[in-house]
Amino acid sequence: MDVDQIATTAAAPAVHDFMERRRTILARLDELRHDEGAAVLDGGKYDRKPIDRLRAELESLDAAEGEASRREQAARAGAAAALRAEQRSQMLAFEQQRLDAIDVAERAAHDLCRALEEARFCAGAIHKLGVTLDLPRAMPMLDHDNRISRRLSHVLKPLMGVGWRYGAIEFHSPLPHEMGPWRDAEAALMAPYLPPKSEDMPNGN
């Protein structure tokens, strides 16, 4: 295809290869200007229509390049706006999820406090009854809160990372035997200090 046809052919590329098209047109314009100059020097006439068409093509190319740039910027702005909208939506969803988790944590904290208060009360009662019954002193009851707090620190360890702190609360690392199931470990620890279940039990007669 002759370069002069670029400006007039309906099949002009829609692909935005502006640099290559501009290079081709400018090269052809240089050739035509040389032809025009030679014609003037030789005293002949020269048809400027091909030059005008190519210059019009350059203007159209500039306009197309500007429009392509505008569309690209609009597309980027639209994509950025869509991303920001999605991120805002995610932020609100995470906040709702956080508040739901805090609700669960608050209820669990109150339940934990009540359960540990009950466990502490029972520990004190066991110690007093052991003294009254002249049983071996229930030593585990004297370390009850410390031991349970270390068991709790083992459960909460995933929240603490490298150290033994969760926010402003500092914990202590549990002893090796304090890392298993609480009930089983506590029962085994207290077993030697408790009276036999059959001792002094009424026979129901």
PDB file of C-alpha atoms in Angstrom:
ATOM      1  CA  MET A   1       0.000   0.000   0.000  1.00  0.00           C
ATOM      2  CA  ASP A   2       1.301   3.469  -0.903  1.00  0.00           C
ATOM      3  CA  VAL A   3       1.990   5.630   2.121  1.00  0.00           C
ATOM      4  CA  ASP A   4      -0.229   8.347   0.655  1.00  0.00           C
ATOM      5  CA  GLN A   5      -3.186   6.007   1.089  1.00  0.00           C
ATOM      6  CA  ILE A   6      -2.767   5.880   4.863  1.00  0.00           C
ATOM      7  CA  ALA A   7      -4.757   9.064   5.323  1.00  0.00           C
ATOM      8  CA  THR A   8      -7.608   8.110   3.051  1.00  0.00           C
ATOM      9  CA  THR A   9      -8.035   4.363   3.429  1.00  0.00           C
ATOM     10  CA  ALA A  10     -10.947   3.195   5.585  1.00  0.00           C
ATOM     11  CA  ALA A  11      -8.775   0.331   6.749  1.00  0.00           C
ATOM     12  CA  ALA A  12      -6.422   2.694   8.576  1.00  0.00           C
ATOM     13  CA  PRO A  13      -5.169   0.710  11.580  1.00  0.00           C
ATOM     14  CA  ALA A  14      -7.110   1.029  14.795  1.00  0.00           C
ATOM     15  CA  VAL A  15      -4.124  -0.293  16.705  1.00  0.00           C
ATOM     16  CA  HIS A  16      -2.474   2.579  18.546  1.00  0.00           C
ATOM     17  CA  ASP A  17       0.978   2.119  17.119  1.00  0.00           C
ATOM     18  CA  PHE A  18       1.315   5.868  16.900  1.00  0.00           C
ATOM     19  CA  MET A  19       5.090   6.055  16.903  1.00  0.00           C
ATOM     20  CA  GLU A  20       5.522   3.753  13.923  1.00  0.00           C
ATOM     21  CA  ARG A  21       2.754   5.417  11.954  1.00  0.00           C
ATOM     22  CA  ARG A  22       4.182   8.877  12.651  1.00  0.00           C
ATOM     23  CA  ARG A  23       7.652   7.735  11.603  1.00  0.00           C
ATOM     24  CA  THR A  24       6.304   6.364   8.338  1.00  0.00           C
ATOM     25  CA  ILE A  25       4.313   9.495   7.559  1.00  0.00           C
ATOM     26  CA  LEU A  26       7.196  11.855   8.383  1.00  0.00           C
ATOM     27  CA  ALA A  27       9.550   9.844   6.198  1.00  0.00           C
ATOM     28  CA  ARG A  28       7.103  10.073   3.274  1.00  0.00           C
ATOM     29  CA  LEU A  29       6.598  13.805   3.913  1.00  0.00           C
ATOM     30  CA  ASP A  30      10.364  14.329   3.641  1.00  0.00           C
ATOM     31  CA  GLU A  31      10.334  12.568   0.278  1.00  0.00           C
ATOM     32  CA  LEU A  32       7.427  14.647  -0.962  1.00  0.00           C
ATOM     33  CA  ARG A  33       9.050  17.892   0.202  1.00  0.00           C
ATOM     34  CA  HIS A  34      12.164  16.968  -1.762  1.00  0.00           C
ATOM     35  CA  ASP A  35       9.974  16.312  -4.805  1.00  0.00           C
ATOM     36  CA  GLU A  36       8.219  19.637  -4.258  1.00  0.00           C
ATOM     37  CA  GLY A  37      11.499  21.496  -3.942  1.00  0.00           C
ATOM     38  CA  ALA A  38      12.851  19.886  -7.081  1.00  0.00           C
ATOM     39  CA  ALA A  39       9.692  20.792  -9.005  1.00  0.00           C
ATOM     40  CA  VAL A  40       9.925  24.428  -7.895  1.00  0.00           C
ATOM     41  CA  LEU A  41      13.578  24.632  -8.856  1.00  0.00           C
ATOM     42  CA  ASP A  42      12.836  23.116 -12.227  1.00  0.00           C
ATOM     43  CA  GLY A  43      10.035  25.603 -12.794  1.00  0.00           C
ATOM     44  CA  GLY A  44       7.354  22.960 -12.869  1.00  0.00           C
ATOM     45  CA  LYS A  45       4.069  22.575 -11.066  1.00  0.00           C
ATOM     46  CA  TYR A  46       3.609  20.317  -8.083  1.00  0.00           C
ATOM     47  CA  ASP A  47       0.437  18.737  -6.723  1.00  0.00           C
ATOM     48  CA  ARG A  48       0.428  19.418  -2.981  1.00  0.00           C
ATOM     49  CA  LYS A  49      -2.572  17.237  -2.244  1.00  0.00           C
ATOM     50  CA  PRO A  50      -0.476  14.236  -1.086  1.00  0.00           C
ATOM     51  CA  ILE A  51       1.427  16.514   1.322  1.00  0.00           C
ATOM     52  CA  ASP A  52      -1.798  18.036   2.631  1.00  0.00           C
ATOM     53  CA  ARG A  53      -3.292  14.590   3.126  1.00  0.00           C
ATOM     54  CA  LEU A  54      -0.281  13.408   5.100  1.00  0.00           C
ATOM     55  CA  ARG A  55      -0.273  16.545   7.231  1.00  0.00           C
ATOM     56  CA  ALA A  56      -3.984  16.011   7.890  1.00  0.00           C
ATOM     57  CA  GLU A  57      -3.122  12.426   8.809  1.00  0.00           C
ATOM     58  CA  LEU A  58      -0.547  13.704  11.298  1.00  0.00           C
ATOM     59  CA  GLU A  59      -3.145  15.983  12.869  1.00  0.00           C
ATOM     60  CA  SER A  60      -5.601  13.081  13.050  1.00  0.00           C
ATOM     61  CA  LEU A  61      -2.880  10.909  14.514  1.00  0.00           C
ATOM     62  CA  ASP A  62      -2.164  13.527  17.195  1.00  0.00           C
ATOM     63  CA  ALA A  63      -5.877  13.696  18.001  1.00  0.00           C
ATOM     64  CA  ALA A  64      -6.151   9.898  18.109  1.00  0.00           C
ATOM     65  CA  GLU A  65      -3.109   9.636  20.330  1.00  0.00           C
ATOM     66  CA  GLY A  66      -4.548  12.248  22.664  1.00  0.00           C
ATOM     67  CA  GLU A  67      -7.879  10.427  22.784  1.00  0.00           C
ATOM     68  CA  ALA A  68      -6.162   7.094  23.406  1.00  0.00           C
ATOM     69  CA  SER A  69      -4.213   8.676  26.262  1.00  0.00           C
ATOM     70  CA  ARG A  70      -7.420  10.174  27.665  1.00  0.00           C
ATOM     71  CA  ARG A  71      -9.187   6.811  27.482  1.00  0.00           C
ATOM     72  CA  GLU A  72      -6.248   5.053  29.094  1.00  0.00           C
ATOM     73  CA  GLN A  73      -6.215   7.568  31.927  1.00  0.00           C
ATOM     74  CA  ALA A  74      -9.994   7.245  32.300  1.00  0.00           C
ATOM     75  CA  ALA A  75      -9.675   3.452  32.392  1.00  0.00           C
ATOM     76  CA  ARG A  76      -6.947   3.664  35.026  1.00  0.00           C
ATOM     77  CA  ALA A  77      -9.000   6.121  37.047  1.00  0.00           C
ATOM     78  CA  GLY A  78     -12.041   3.867  36.775  1.00  0.00           C
ATOM     79  CA  ALA A  79     -10.050   0.815  37.822  1.00  0.00           C
ATOM     80  CA  ALA A  80      -8.523   2.754  40.728  1.00  0.00           C
ATOM     81  CA  ALA A  81     -11.965   3.962  41.806  1.00  0.00           C
ATOM     82  CA  ALA A  82     -13.361   0.424  41.605  1.00  0.00           C
ATOM     83  CA  LEU A  83     -10.421  -0.878  43.636  1.00  0.00           C
ATOM     84  CA  ARG A  84     -10.877   1.830  46.268  1.00  0.00           C
ATOM     85  CA  ALA A  85     -14.599   1.043  46.463  1.00  0.00           C
ATOM     86  CA  GLU A  86     -13.800  -2.648  46.927  1.00  0.00           C
ATOM     87  CA  GLN A  87     -11.197  -1.836  49.572  1.00  0.00           C
ATOM     88  CA  ARG A  88     -13.649   0.420  51.428  1.00  0.00           C
ATOM     89  CA  SER A  89     -16.211  -2.380  51.320  1.00  0.00           C
ATOM     90  CA  GLN A  90     -13.631  -4.841  52.642  1.00  0.00           C
ATOM     91  CA  MET A  91     -12.657  -2.395  55.391  1.00  0.00           C
ATOM     92  CA  LEU A  92     -16.267  -2.086  56.563  1.00  0.00           C
ATOM     93  CA  ALA A  93     -16.717  -5.864  56.398  1.00  0.00           C
ATOM     94  CA  PHE A  94     -13.550  -6.440  58.453  1.00  0.00           C
ATOM     95  CA  GLU A  95     -14.736  -3.898  61.018  1.00  0.00           C
ATOM     96  CA  GLN A  96     -18.039  -5.747  61.374  1.00  0.00           C
ATOM     97  CA  GLN A  97     -16.157  -9.032  61.703  1.00  0.00           C
ATOM     98  CA  ARG A  98     -13.843  -7.471  64.325  1.00  0.00           C
ATOM     99  CA  LEU A  99     -16.773  -6.179  66.372  1.00  0.00           C
ATOM    100  CA  ASP A 100     -18.495  -9.568  66.182  1.00  0.00           C
ATOM    101  CA  ALA A 101     -15.286 -11.215  67.395  1.00  0.00           C
ATOM    102  CA  ILE A 102     -15.019  -8.693  70.230  1.00  0.00           C
ATOM    103  CA  ASP A 103     -18.589  -9.536  71.261  1.00  0.00           C
ATOM    104  CA  VAL A 104     -17.623 -13.205  71.431  1.00  0.00           C
ATOM    105  CA  ALA A 105     -14.411 -12.361  73.307  1.00  0.00           C
ATOM    106  CA  GLU A 106     -16.258 -10.200  75.842  1.00  0.00           C
ATOM    107  CA  ARG A 107     -18.820 -12.916  76.594  1.00  0.00           C
ATOM    108  CA  ALA A 108     -16.051 -15.498  76.827  1.00  0.00           C
ATOM    109  CA  ALA A 109     -14.049 -13.228  79.145  1.00  0.00           C
ATOM    110  CA  HIS A 110     -17.000 -12.825  81.514  1.00  0.00           C
ATOM    111  CA  ASP A 111     -17.650 -16.579  81.389  1.00  0.00           C
ATOM    112  CA  LEU A 112     -13.974 -17.223  82.066  1.00  0.00           C
ATOM    113  CA  CYS A 113     -13.944 -14.813  85.001  1.00  0.00           C
ATOM    114  CA  ARG A 114     -17.008 -16.442  86.582  1.00  0.00           C
ATOM    115  CA  ALA A 115     -15.567 -19.933  86.034  1.00  0.00           C
ATOM    116  CA  LEU A 116     -12.196 -18.990  87.539  1.00  0.00           C
ATOM    117  CA  GLU A 117     -13.902 -17.311  90.502  1.00  0.00           C
ATOM    118  CA  GLU A 118     -15.815 -20.533  91.114  1.00  0.00           C
ATOM    119  CA  ALA A 119     -12.642 -22.610  90.739  1.00  0.00           C
ATOM    120  CA  ARG A 120     -10.820 -20.335  93.200  1.00  0.00           C
ATOM    121  CA  PHE A 121     -13.690 -20.550  95.724  1.00  0.00           C
ATOM    122  CA  CYS A 122     -13.683 -24.344  95.475  1.00  0.00           C
ATOM    123  CA  ALA A 123      -9.908 -24.443  95.874  1.00  0.00           C
ATOM    124  CA  GLY A 124     -10.194 -22.463  99.100  1.00  0.00           C
ATOM    125  CA  ALA A 125     -12.994 -24.704 100.336  1.00  0.00           C
ATOM    126  CA  ILE A 126     -10.972 -27.832  99.542  1.00  0.00           C
ATOM    127  CA  HIS A 127      -7.999 -26.502 101.462  1.00  0.00           C
ATOM    128  CA  LYS A 128     -10.107 -25.646 104.536  1.00  0.00           C
ATOM    129  CA  LEU A 129     -11.920 -28.995 104.491  1.00  0.00           C
ATOM    130  CA  GLY A 130      -8.620 -30.823 104.129  1.00  0.00           C
ATOM    131  CA  VAL A 131      -7.378 -29.107 107.294  1.00  0.00           C
ATOM    132  CA  THR A 132     -10.626 -29.948 109.121  1.00  0.00           C
ATOM    133  CA  LEU A 133     -10.415 -33.600 108.043  1.00  0.00           C
ATOM    134  CA  ASP A 134      -6.740 -33.763 109.029  1.00  0.00           C
ATOM    135  CA  LEU A 135      -5.802 -34.849 105.531  1.00  0.00           C
ATOM    136  CA  PRO A 136      -2.429 -34.198 103.902  1.00  0.00           C
ATOM    137  CA  ARG A 137      -2.207 -30.525 103.161  1.00  0.00           C
ATOM    138  CA  ALA A 138      -3.595 -29.932  99.667  1.00  0.00           C
ATOM    139  CA  MET A 139      -0.521 -28.152  98.349  1.00  0.00           C
ATOM    140  CA  PRO A 140      -1.856 -27.712  94.779  1.00  0.00           C
ATOM    141  CA  MET A 141      -4.592 -25.480  96.169  1.00  0.00           C
ATOM    142  CA  LEU A 142      -2.010 -23.041  97.519  1.00  0.00           C
ATOM    143  CA  ASP A 143      -0.632 -22.487  94.009  1.00  0.00           C
ATOM    144  CA  HIS A 144      -4.028 -22.644  92.345  1.00  0.00           C
ATOM    145  CA  ASP A 145      -4.244 -19.153  90.785  1.00  0.00           C
ATOM    146  CA  ASN A 146      -0.623 -19.152  89.641  1.00  0.00           C
ATOM    147  CA  ARG A 147      -0.972 -22.555  88.040  1.00  0.00           C
ATOM    148  CA  ILE A 148      -4.246 -21.744  86.277  1.00  0.00           C
ATOM    149  CA  SER A 149      -2.833 -18.433  85.040  1.00  0.00           C
ATOM    150  CA  ARG A 150       0.100 -20.304  83.500  1.00  0.00           C
ATOM    151  CA  ARG A 151      -2.303 -22.755  81.880  1.00  0.00           C
ATOM    152  CA  LEU A 152      -4.204 -19.761  80.497  1.00  0.00           C
ATOM    153  CA  SER A 153      -0.989 -18.227  79.163  1.00  0.00           C
ATOM    154  CA  HIS A 154      -0.334 -21.440  77.218  1.00  0.00           C
ATOM    155  CA  VAL A 155      -3.776 -21.196  75.594  1.00  0.00           C
ATOM    156  CA  LEU A 156      -3.233 -17.521  74.713  1.00  0.00           C
ATOM    157  CA  LYS A 157       0.317 -18.019  73.446  1.00  0.00           C
ATOM    158  CA  PRO A 158      -0.697 -17.643  69.737  1.00  0.00           C
ATOM    159  CA  LEU A 159      -1.699 -14.044  70.506  1.00  0.00           C
ATOM    160  CA  MET A 160       1.647 -13.175  72.060  1.00  0.00           C
ATOM    161  CA  GLY A 161       4.150 -13.844  69.307  1.00  0.00           C
ATOM    162  CA  VAL A 162       7.722 -14.044  70.515  1.00  0.00           C
ATOM    163  CA  GLY A 163       7.207 -12.746  74.059  1.00  0.00           C
ATOM    164  CA  TRP A 164       4.674 -13.460  76.775  1.00  0.00           C
ATOM    165  CA  ARG A 165       2.651 -10.255  76.406  1.00  0.00           C
ATOM    166  CA  TYR A 166      -0.745  -9.543  74.943  1.00  0.00           C
ATOM    167  CA  GLY A 167      -1.081  -5.784  74.710  1.00  0.00           C
ATOM    168  CA  ALA A 168      -0.599  -4.422  78.224  1.00  0.00           C
ATOM    169  CA  ILE A 169      -1.009  -7.845  79.901  1.00  0.00           C
ATOM    170  CA  GLU A 170       2.117  -9.820  80.736  1.00  0.00           C
ATOM    171  CA  PHE A 171       1.984 -13.589  81.173  1.00  0.00           C
ATOM    172  CA  HIS A 172       4.452 -16.194  82.381  1.00  0.00           C
ATOM    173  CA  SER A 173       5.418 -19.294  80.510  1.00  0.00           C
ATOM    174  CA  PRO A 174       3.748 -22.502  81.748  1.00  0.00           C
ATOM    175  CA  LEU A 175       5.636 -25.398  83.223  1.00  0.00           C
ATOM    176  CA  PRO A 176       5.885 -28.472  80.977  1.00  0.00           C
ATOM    177  CA  HIS A 177       3.147 -30.366  82.878  1.00  0.00           C
ATOM    178  CA  GLU A 178       0.777 -27.362  82.601  1.00  0.00           C
ATOM    179  CA  MET A 179       0.360 -27.531  78.822  1.00  0.00           C
ATOM    180  CA  GLY A 180      -2.152 -30.362  78.538  1.00  0.00           C
ATOM    181  CA  PRO A 181      -5.913 -30.557  79.091  1.00  0.00           C
ATOM    182  CA  TRP A 182      -6.740 -28.585  82.214  1.00  0.00           C
ATOM    183  CA  ARG A 183      -9.315 -30.869  83.832  1.00  0.00           C
ATOM    184  CA  ASP A 184      -7.322 -34.094  83.464  1.00  0.00           C
ATOM    185  CA  ALA A 185      -4.113 -32.497  84.710  1.00  0.00           C
ATOM    186  CA  GLU A 186      -5.824 -30.831  87.681  1.00  0.00           C
ATOM    187  CA  ALA A 187      -7.613 -34.043  88.644  1.00  0.00           C
ATOM    188  CA  ALA A 188      -4.366 -36.030  88.549  1.00  0.00           C
ATOM    189  CA  LEU A 189      -2.606 -33.342  90.585  1.00  0.00           C
ATOM    190  CA  MET A 190      -5.221 -33.351  93.351  1.00  0.00           C
ATOM    191  CA  ALA A 191      -5.891 -37.079  93.517  1.00  0.00           C
ATOM    192  CA  PRO A 192      -3.282 -37.810  96.243  1.00  0.00           C
ATOM    193  CA  TYR A 193      -4.751 -35.149  98.552  1.00  0.00           C
ATOM    194  CA  LEU A 194      -8.413 -36.226  98.380  1.00  0.00           C
ATOM    195  CA  PRO A 195     -10.169 -38.753 100.622  1.00  0.00           C
ATOM    196  CA  PRO A 196     -11.280 -42.041  99.045  1.00  0.00           C
ATOM    197  CA  LYS A 197     -14.726 -41.646  97.552  1.00  0.00           C
ATOM    198  CA  SER A 198     -16.017 -44.688  99.551  1.00  0.00           C
ATOM    199  CA  GLU A 199     -14.744 -43.452 102.932  1.00  0.00           C
ATOM    200  CA  ASP A 200     -17.406 -42.326 105.475  1.00  0.00           C
ATOM    201  CA  MET A 201     -20.074 -42.395 102.814  1.00  0.00           C
ATOM    202  CA  PRO A 202     -23.606 -43.145 104.160  1.00  0.00           C
ATOM    203  CA  ASN A 203     -24.927 -46.526 103.075  1.00  0.00           C
ATOM    204  CA  GLY A 204     -28.472 -45.260 102.700  1.00  0.00           C
ATOM    205  CA  ASN A 205     -29.968 -47.657 105.380  1.00  0.00           C
TER     206      ASN A 205
END
